[in-house]
mmCIF file of C-alpha atoms in Angstrom:
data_model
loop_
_atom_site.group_PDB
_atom_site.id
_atom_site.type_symbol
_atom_site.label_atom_id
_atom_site.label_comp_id
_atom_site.label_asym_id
_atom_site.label_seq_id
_atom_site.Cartn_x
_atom_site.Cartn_y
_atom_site.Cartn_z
ATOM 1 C CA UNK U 1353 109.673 74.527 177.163
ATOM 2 C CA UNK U 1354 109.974 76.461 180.658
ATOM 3 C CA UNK U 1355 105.984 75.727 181.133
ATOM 4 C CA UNK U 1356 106.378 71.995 180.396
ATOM 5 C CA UNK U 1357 109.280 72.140 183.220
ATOM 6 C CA UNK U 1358 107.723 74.609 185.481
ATOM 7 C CA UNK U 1359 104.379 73.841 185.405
ATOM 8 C CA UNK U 1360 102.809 71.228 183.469
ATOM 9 C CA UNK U 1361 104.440 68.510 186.158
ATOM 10 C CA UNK U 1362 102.493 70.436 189.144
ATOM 11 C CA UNK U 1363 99.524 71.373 187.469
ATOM 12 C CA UNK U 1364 97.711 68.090 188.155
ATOM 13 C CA UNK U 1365 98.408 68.553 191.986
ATOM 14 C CA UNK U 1366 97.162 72.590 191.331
ATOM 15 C CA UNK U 1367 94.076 71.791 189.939
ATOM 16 C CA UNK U 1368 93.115 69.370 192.647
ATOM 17 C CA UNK U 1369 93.696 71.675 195.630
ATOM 18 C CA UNK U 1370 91.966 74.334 193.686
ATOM 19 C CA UNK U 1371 94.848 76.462 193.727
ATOM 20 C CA UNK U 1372 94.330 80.008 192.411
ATOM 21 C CA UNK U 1373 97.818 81.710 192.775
ATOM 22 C CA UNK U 1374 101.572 80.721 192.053
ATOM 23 C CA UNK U 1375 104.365 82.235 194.281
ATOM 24 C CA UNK U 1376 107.668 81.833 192.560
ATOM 25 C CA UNK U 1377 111.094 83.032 194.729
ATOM 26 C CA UNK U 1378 113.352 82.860 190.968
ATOM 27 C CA UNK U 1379 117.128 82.458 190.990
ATOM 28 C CA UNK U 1380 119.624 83.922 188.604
ATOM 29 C CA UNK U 1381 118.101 84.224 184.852
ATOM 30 C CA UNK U 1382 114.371 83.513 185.734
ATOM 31 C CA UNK U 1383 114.402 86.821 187.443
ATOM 32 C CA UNK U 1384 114.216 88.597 184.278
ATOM 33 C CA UNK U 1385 111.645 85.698 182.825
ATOM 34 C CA UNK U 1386 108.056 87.431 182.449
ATOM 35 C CA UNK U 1387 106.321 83.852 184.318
ATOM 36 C CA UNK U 1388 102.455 85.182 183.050
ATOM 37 C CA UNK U 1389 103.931 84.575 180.025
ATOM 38 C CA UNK U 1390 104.765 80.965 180.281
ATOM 39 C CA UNK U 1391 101.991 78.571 177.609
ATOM 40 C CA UNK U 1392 101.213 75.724 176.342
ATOM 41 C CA UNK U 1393 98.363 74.764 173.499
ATOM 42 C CA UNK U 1394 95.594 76.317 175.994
ATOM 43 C CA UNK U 1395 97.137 79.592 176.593
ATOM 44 C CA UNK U 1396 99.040 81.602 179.144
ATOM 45 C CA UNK U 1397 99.709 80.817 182.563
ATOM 46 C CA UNK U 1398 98.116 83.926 183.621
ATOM 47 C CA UNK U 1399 94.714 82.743 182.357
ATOM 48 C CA UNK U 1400 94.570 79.840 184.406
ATOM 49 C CA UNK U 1401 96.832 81.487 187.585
ATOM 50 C CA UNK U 1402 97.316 84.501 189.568
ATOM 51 C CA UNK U 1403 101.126 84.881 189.526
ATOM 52 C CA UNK U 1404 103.415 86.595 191.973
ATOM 53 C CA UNK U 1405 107.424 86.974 192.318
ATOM 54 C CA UNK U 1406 109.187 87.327 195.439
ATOM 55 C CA UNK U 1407 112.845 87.873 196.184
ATOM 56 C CA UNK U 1408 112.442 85.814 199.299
ATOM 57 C CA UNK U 1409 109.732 84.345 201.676
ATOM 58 C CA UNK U 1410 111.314 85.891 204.734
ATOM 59 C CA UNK U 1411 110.507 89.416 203.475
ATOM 60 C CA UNK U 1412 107.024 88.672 202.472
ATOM 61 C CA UNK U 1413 104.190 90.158 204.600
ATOM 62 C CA UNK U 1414 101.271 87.199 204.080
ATOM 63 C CA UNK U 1415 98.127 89.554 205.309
ATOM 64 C CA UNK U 1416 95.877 91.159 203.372
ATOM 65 C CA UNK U 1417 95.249 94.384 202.252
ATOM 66 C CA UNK U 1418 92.491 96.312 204.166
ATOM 67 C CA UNK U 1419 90.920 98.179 201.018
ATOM 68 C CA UNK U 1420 88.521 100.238 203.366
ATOM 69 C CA UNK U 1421 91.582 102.229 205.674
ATOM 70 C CA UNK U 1422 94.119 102.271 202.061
ATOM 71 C CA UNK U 1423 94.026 105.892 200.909
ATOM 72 C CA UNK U 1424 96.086 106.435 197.636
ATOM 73 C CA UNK U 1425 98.749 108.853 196.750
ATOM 74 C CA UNK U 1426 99.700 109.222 193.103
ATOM 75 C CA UNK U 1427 102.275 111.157 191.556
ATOM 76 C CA UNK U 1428 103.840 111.525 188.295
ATOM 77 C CA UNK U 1429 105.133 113.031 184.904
ATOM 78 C CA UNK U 1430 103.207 113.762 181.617
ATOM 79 C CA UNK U 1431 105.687 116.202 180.690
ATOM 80 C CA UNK U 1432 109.154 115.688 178.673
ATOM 81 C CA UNK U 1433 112.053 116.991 181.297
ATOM 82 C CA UNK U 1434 115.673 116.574 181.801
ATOM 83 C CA UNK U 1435 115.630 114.701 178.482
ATOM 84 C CA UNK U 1436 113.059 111.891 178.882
ATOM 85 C CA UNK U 1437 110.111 112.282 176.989
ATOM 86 C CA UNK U 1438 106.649 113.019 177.684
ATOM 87 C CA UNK U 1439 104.289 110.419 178.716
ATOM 88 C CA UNK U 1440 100.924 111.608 177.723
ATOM 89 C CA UNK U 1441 98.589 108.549 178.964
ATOM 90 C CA UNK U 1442 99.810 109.348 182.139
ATOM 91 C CA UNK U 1443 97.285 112.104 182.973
ATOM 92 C CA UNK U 1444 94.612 109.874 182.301
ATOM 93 C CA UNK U 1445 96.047 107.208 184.377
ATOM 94 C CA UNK U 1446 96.117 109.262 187.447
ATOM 95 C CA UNK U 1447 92.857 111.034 186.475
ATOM 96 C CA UNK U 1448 90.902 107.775 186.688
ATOM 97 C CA UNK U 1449 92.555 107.218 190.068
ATOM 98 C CA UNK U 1450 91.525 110.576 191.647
ATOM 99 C CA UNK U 1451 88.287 109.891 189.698
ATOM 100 C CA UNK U 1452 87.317 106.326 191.523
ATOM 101 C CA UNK U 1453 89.842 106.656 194.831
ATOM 102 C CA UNK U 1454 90.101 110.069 195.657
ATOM 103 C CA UNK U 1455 93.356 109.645 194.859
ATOM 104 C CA UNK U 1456 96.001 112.397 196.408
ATOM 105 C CA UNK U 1457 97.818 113.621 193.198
ATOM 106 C CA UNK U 1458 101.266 115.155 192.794
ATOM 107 C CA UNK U 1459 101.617 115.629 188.352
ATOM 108 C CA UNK U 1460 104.561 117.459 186.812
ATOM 109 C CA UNK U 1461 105.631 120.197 188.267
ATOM 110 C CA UNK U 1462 103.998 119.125 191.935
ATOM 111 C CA UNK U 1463 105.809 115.819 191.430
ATOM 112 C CA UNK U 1464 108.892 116.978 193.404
ATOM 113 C CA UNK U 1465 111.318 115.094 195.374
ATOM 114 C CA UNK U 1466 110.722 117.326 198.066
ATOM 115 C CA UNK U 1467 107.187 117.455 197.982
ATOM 116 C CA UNK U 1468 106.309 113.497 197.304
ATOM 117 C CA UNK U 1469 108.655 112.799 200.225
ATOM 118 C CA UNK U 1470 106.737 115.395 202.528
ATOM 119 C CA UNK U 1471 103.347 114.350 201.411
ATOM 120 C CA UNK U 1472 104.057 110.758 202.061
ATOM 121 C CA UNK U 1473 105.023 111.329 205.259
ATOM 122 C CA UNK U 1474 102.257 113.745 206.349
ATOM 123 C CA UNK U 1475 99.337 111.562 206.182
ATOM 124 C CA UNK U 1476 98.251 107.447 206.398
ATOM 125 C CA UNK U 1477 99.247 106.833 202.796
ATOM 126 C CA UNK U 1478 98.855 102.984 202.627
ATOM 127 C CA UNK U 1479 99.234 102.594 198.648
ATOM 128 C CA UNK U 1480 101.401 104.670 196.548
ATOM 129 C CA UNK U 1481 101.483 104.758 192.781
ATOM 130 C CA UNK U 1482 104.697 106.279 190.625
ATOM 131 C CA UNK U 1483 104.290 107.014 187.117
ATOM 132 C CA UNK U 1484 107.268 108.206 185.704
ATOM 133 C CA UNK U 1485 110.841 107.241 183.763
ATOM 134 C CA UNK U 1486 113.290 105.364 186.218
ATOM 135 C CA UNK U 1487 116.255 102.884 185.498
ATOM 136 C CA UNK U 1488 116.862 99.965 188.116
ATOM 137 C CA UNK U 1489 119.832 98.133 187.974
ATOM 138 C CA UNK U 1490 121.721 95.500 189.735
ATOM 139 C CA UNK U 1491 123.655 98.567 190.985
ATOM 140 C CA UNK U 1492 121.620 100.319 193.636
ATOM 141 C CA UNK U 1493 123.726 103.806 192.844
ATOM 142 C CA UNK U 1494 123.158 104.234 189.187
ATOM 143 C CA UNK U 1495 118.952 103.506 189.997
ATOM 144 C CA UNK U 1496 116.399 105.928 190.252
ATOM 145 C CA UNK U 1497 112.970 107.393 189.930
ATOM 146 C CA UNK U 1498 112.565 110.553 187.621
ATOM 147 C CA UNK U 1499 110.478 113.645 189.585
ATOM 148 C CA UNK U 1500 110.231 117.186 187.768
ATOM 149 C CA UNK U 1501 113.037 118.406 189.573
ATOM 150 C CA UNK U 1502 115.726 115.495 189.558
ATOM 151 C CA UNK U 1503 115.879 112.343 190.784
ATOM 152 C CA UNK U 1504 114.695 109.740 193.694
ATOM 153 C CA UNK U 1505 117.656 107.536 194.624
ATOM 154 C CA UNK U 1506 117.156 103.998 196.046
ATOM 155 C CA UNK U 1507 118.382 105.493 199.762
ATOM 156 C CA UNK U 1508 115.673 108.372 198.988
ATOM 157 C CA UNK U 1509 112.996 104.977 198.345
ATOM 158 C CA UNK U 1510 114.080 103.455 201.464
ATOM 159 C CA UNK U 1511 113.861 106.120 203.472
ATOM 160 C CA UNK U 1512 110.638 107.047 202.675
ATOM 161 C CA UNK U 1513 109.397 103.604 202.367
ATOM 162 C CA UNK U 1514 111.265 102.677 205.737
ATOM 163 C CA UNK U 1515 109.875 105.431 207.410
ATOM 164 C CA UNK U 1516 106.837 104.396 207.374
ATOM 165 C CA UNK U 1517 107.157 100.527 207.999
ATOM 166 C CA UNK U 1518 106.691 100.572 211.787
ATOM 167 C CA UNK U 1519 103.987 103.397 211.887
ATOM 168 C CA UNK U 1520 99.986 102.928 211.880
ATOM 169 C CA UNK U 1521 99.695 103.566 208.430
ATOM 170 C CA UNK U 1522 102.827 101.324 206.388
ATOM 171 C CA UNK U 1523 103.186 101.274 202.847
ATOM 172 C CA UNK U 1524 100.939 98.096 201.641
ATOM 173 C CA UNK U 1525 101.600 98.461 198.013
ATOM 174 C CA UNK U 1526 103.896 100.824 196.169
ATOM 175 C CA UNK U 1527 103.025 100.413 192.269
ATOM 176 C CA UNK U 1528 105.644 101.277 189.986
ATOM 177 C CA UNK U 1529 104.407 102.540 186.279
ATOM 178 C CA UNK U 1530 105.892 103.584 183.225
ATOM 179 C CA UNK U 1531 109.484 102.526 184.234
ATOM 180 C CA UNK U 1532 112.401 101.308 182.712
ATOM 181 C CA UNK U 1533 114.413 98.615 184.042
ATOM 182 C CA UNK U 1534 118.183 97.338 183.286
ATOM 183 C CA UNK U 1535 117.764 94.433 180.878
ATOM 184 C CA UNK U 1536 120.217 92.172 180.302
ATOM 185 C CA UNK U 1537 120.923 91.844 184.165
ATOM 186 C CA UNK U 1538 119.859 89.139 186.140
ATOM 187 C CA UNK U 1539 119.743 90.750 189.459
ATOM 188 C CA UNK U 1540 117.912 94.040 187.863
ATOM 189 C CA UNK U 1541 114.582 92.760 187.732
ATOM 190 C CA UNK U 1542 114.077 92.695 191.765
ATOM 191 C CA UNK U 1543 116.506 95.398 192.167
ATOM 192 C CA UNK U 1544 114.244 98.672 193.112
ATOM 193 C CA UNK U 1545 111.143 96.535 193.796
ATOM 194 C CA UNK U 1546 113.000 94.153 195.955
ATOM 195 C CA UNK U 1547 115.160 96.776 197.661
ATOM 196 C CA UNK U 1548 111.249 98.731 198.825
ATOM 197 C CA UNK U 1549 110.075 95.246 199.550
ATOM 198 C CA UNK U 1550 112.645 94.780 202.258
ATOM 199 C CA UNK U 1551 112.735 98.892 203.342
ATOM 200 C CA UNK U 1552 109.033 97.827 204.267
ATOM 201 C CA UNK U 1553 106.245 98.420 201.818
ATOM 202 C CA UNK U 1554 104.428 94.876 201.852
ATOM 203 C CA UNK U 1555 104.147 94.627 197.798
ATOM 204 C CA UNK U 1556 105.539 96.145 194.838
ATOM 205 C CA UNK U 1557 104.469 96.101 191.130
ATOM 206 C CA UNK U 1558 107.282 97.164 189.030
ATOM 207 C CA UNK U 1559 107.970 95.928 185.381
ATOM 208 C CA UNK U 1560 110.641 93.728 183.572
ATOM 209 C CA UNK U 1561 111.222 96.230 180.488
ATOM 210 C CA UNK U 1562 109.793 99.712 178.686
ATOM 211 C CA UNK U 1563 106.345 99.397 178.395
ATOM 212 C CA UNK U 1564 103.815 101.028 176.385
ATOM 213 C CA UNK U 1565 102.486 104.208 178.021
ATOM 214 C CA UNK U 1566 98.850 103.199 176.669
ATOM 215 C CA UNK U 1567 98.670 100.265 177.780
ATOM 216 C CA UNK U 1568 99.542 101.196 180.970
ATOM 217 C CA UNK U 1569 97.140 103.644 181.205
ATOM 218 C CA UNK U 1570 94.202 100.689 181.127
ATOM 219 C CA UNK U 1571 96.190 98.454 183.259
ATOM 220 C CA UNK U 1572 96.811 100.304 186.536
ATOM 221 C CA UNK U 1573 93.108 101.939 186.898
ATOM 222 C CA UNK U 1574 92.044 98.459 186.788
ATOM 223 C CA UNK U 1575 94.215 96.895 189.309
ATOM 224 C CA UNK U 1576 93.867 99.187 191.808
ATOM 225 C CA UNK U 1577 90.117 99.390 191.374
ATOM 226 C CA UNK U 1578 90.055 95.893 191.603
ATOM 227 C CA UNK U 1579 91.805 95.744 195.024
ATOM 228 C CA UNK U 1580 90.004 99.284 196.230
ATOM 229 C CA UNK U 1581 87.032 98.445 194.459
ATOM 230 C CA UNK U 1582 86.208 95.064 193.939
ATOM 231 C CA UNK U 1583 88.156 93.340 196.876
ATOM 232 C CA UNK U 1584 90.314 91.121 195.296
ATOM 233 C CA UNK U 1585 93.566 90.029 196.838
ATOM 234 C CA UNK U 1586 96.523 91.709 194.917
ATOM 235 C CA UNK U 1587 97.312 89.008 192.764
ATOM 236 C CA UNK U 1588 93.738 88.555 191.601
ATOM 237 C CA UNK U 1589 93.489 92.294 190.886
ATOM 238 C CA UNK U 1590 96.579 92.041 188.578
ATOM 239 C CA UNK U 1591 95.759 88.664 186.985
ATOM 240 C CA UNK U 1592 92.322 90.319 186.062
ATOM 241 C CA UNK U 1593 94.064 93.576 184.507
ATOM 242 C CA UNK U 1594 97.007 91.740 182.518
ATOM 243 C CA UNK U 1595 93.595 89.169 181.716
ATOM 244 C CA UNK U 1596 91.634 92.773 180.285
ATOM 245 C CA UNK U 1597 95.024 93.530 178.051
ATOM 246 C CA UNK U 1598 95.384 90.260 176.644
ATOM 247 C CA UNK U 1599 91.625 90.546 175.694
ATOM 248 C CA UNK U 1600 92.420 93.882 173.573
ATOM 249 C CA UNK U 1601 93.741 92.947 170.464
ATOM 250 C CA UNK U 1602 95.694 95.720 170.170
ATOM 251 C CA UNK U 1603 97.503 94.533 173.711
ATOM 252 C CA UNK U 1604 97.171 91.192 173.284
ATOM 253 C CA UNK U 1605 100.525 90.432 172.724
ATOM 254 C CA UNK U 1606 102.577 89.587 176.420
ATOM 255 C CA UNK U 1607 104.954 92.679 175.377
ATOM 256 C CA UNK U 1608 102.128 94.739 176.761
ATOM 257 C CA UNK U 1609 100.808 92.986 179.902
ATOM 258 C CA UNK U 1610 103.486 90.154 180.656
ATOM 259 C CA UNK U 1611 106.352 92.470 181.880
ATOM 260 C CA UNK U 1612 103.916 93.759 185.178
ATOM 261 C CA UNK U 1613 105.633 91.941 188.047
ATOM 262 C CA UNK U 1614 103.989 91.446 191.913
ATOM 263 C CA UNK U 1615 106.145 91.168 194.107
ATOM 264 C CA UNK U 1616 106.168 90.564 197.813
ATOM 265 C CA UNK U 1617 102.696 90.117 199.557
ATOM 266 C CA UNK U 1618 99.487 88.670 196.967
ATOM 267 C CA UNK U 1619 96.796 88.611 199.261
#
């Protein structure tokens, strides 16, 4: 029912123009809406449509990512601490990126506060991937990141994030994996995502609920590589990773690929 009102009435228009990409700027309970999702009697949206979410155009940086100046930091937990449990795909996940990027890793016991902070600011970091627990809520205060030692608040995101926005080197995409997020909320969705859009990193991929560690493992490898890689725009990369799940039938259901949110800048 939401495609037949969202999209169906437009496609005709998208299909002449040869449009490749949908931007939507949701209000109220659409923010928690996974939009790939969205179907009719041909399939998902997501096949047809690259699909990206921002809280607002004004804070949405249009130009594209330079693959050939983006090095990549990556840091993360495998390891159960301070109650959360383990999240064994994870070394693979950030394996494959050292593997194929030359990633800059900081796993488990590395992954400090201290020392992801320092890192990031030390060198021309332009994409940085997470891989850990977190909660984001409406409520900036009770939202965080999990590191081995305790916790990244939203200030800690923003001033990280911030610090960087008016240097050579900027955050261009900050990809958020493995995360939980508040459900139930309609302002949760965007809430850490939206809050590093506007501290300055250009786009964000964060997710709408728990997601499987597995299938996260496949999914972020091949979005990167396909920005890094390949030279897609960002939402291409991600329509062709959450398009690699959906063709696994073990993943094929949209609790597995549909939650992965872009937000901010697609090209």
């Amino acid at each position: 029912r939401l495609h037949a009102r969202l999209v169906a009435p437009l496609e005709p228009l998208l299909v002449a123009h040869a449009i490749d990409t949908l931007v939507f700027v949701p209000d109220r309970f659409l923010r928690g809406i996974p939009l790939a999702a969205l179907s009719d009697e041909r399939g998902y949206v997501v096949e047809r449509f690259a699909i990206v979410t921002t809280p607002g155009l004004e804070v949405t940086d249009p130009r594209r990512l330079d693959a050939t100046r983006s090095r990549l930091l990556a840091g993360g937990l495998t390891r159960a601490v301070q109650g959360f449990a383990p999240l064994p795909a994870v070394a693979g996940e950030l394996a494959a990126l050292r593997r194929d990027h030359d990633a800059t890793l900081l796993v488990d016991e590395h992954f400090t506060a201290e020392a992801f902070a320092g890192t990031l600011a030390a060198d021309a970091y332009r994409i940085v991937h997470v891989a850990t627990h977190g909660k984001i809520e409406a409520d900036a205060r009770r939202s965080f990141l999990l590191t081995y030692d305790g916790r990244l608040s939203m200030d800690d995101v923003d001033r990280m994030i911030g610090g960087k926005k008016l240097s050579r080197a900027p955050v261009e995409l900050l990809t958020l994996s493995a995360c939980d997020t508040a459900l139930g909320d309609d302002r949760a969705a965007l809430g850490l995502a939206g809050l590093a859009v506007k501290a300055g990193a250009r786009s964000v991929v964060a997710t709408l609920w728990s997601i499987s560690d597995e299938a996260t493992a496949l999914l972020m490898p091949e979005f990167v590589g396909g920005i890094l890689r390949d030279g897609l725009s960002r939402a291409g990369a991600l329509q062709r990773a959450q398009r690699k799940l959906l063709a696994e039938p073990r993943f094929a259901h949209p609790g597995y690929w549909a939650p992965f949110l872009l937000i901010g800048g697609w090209l």
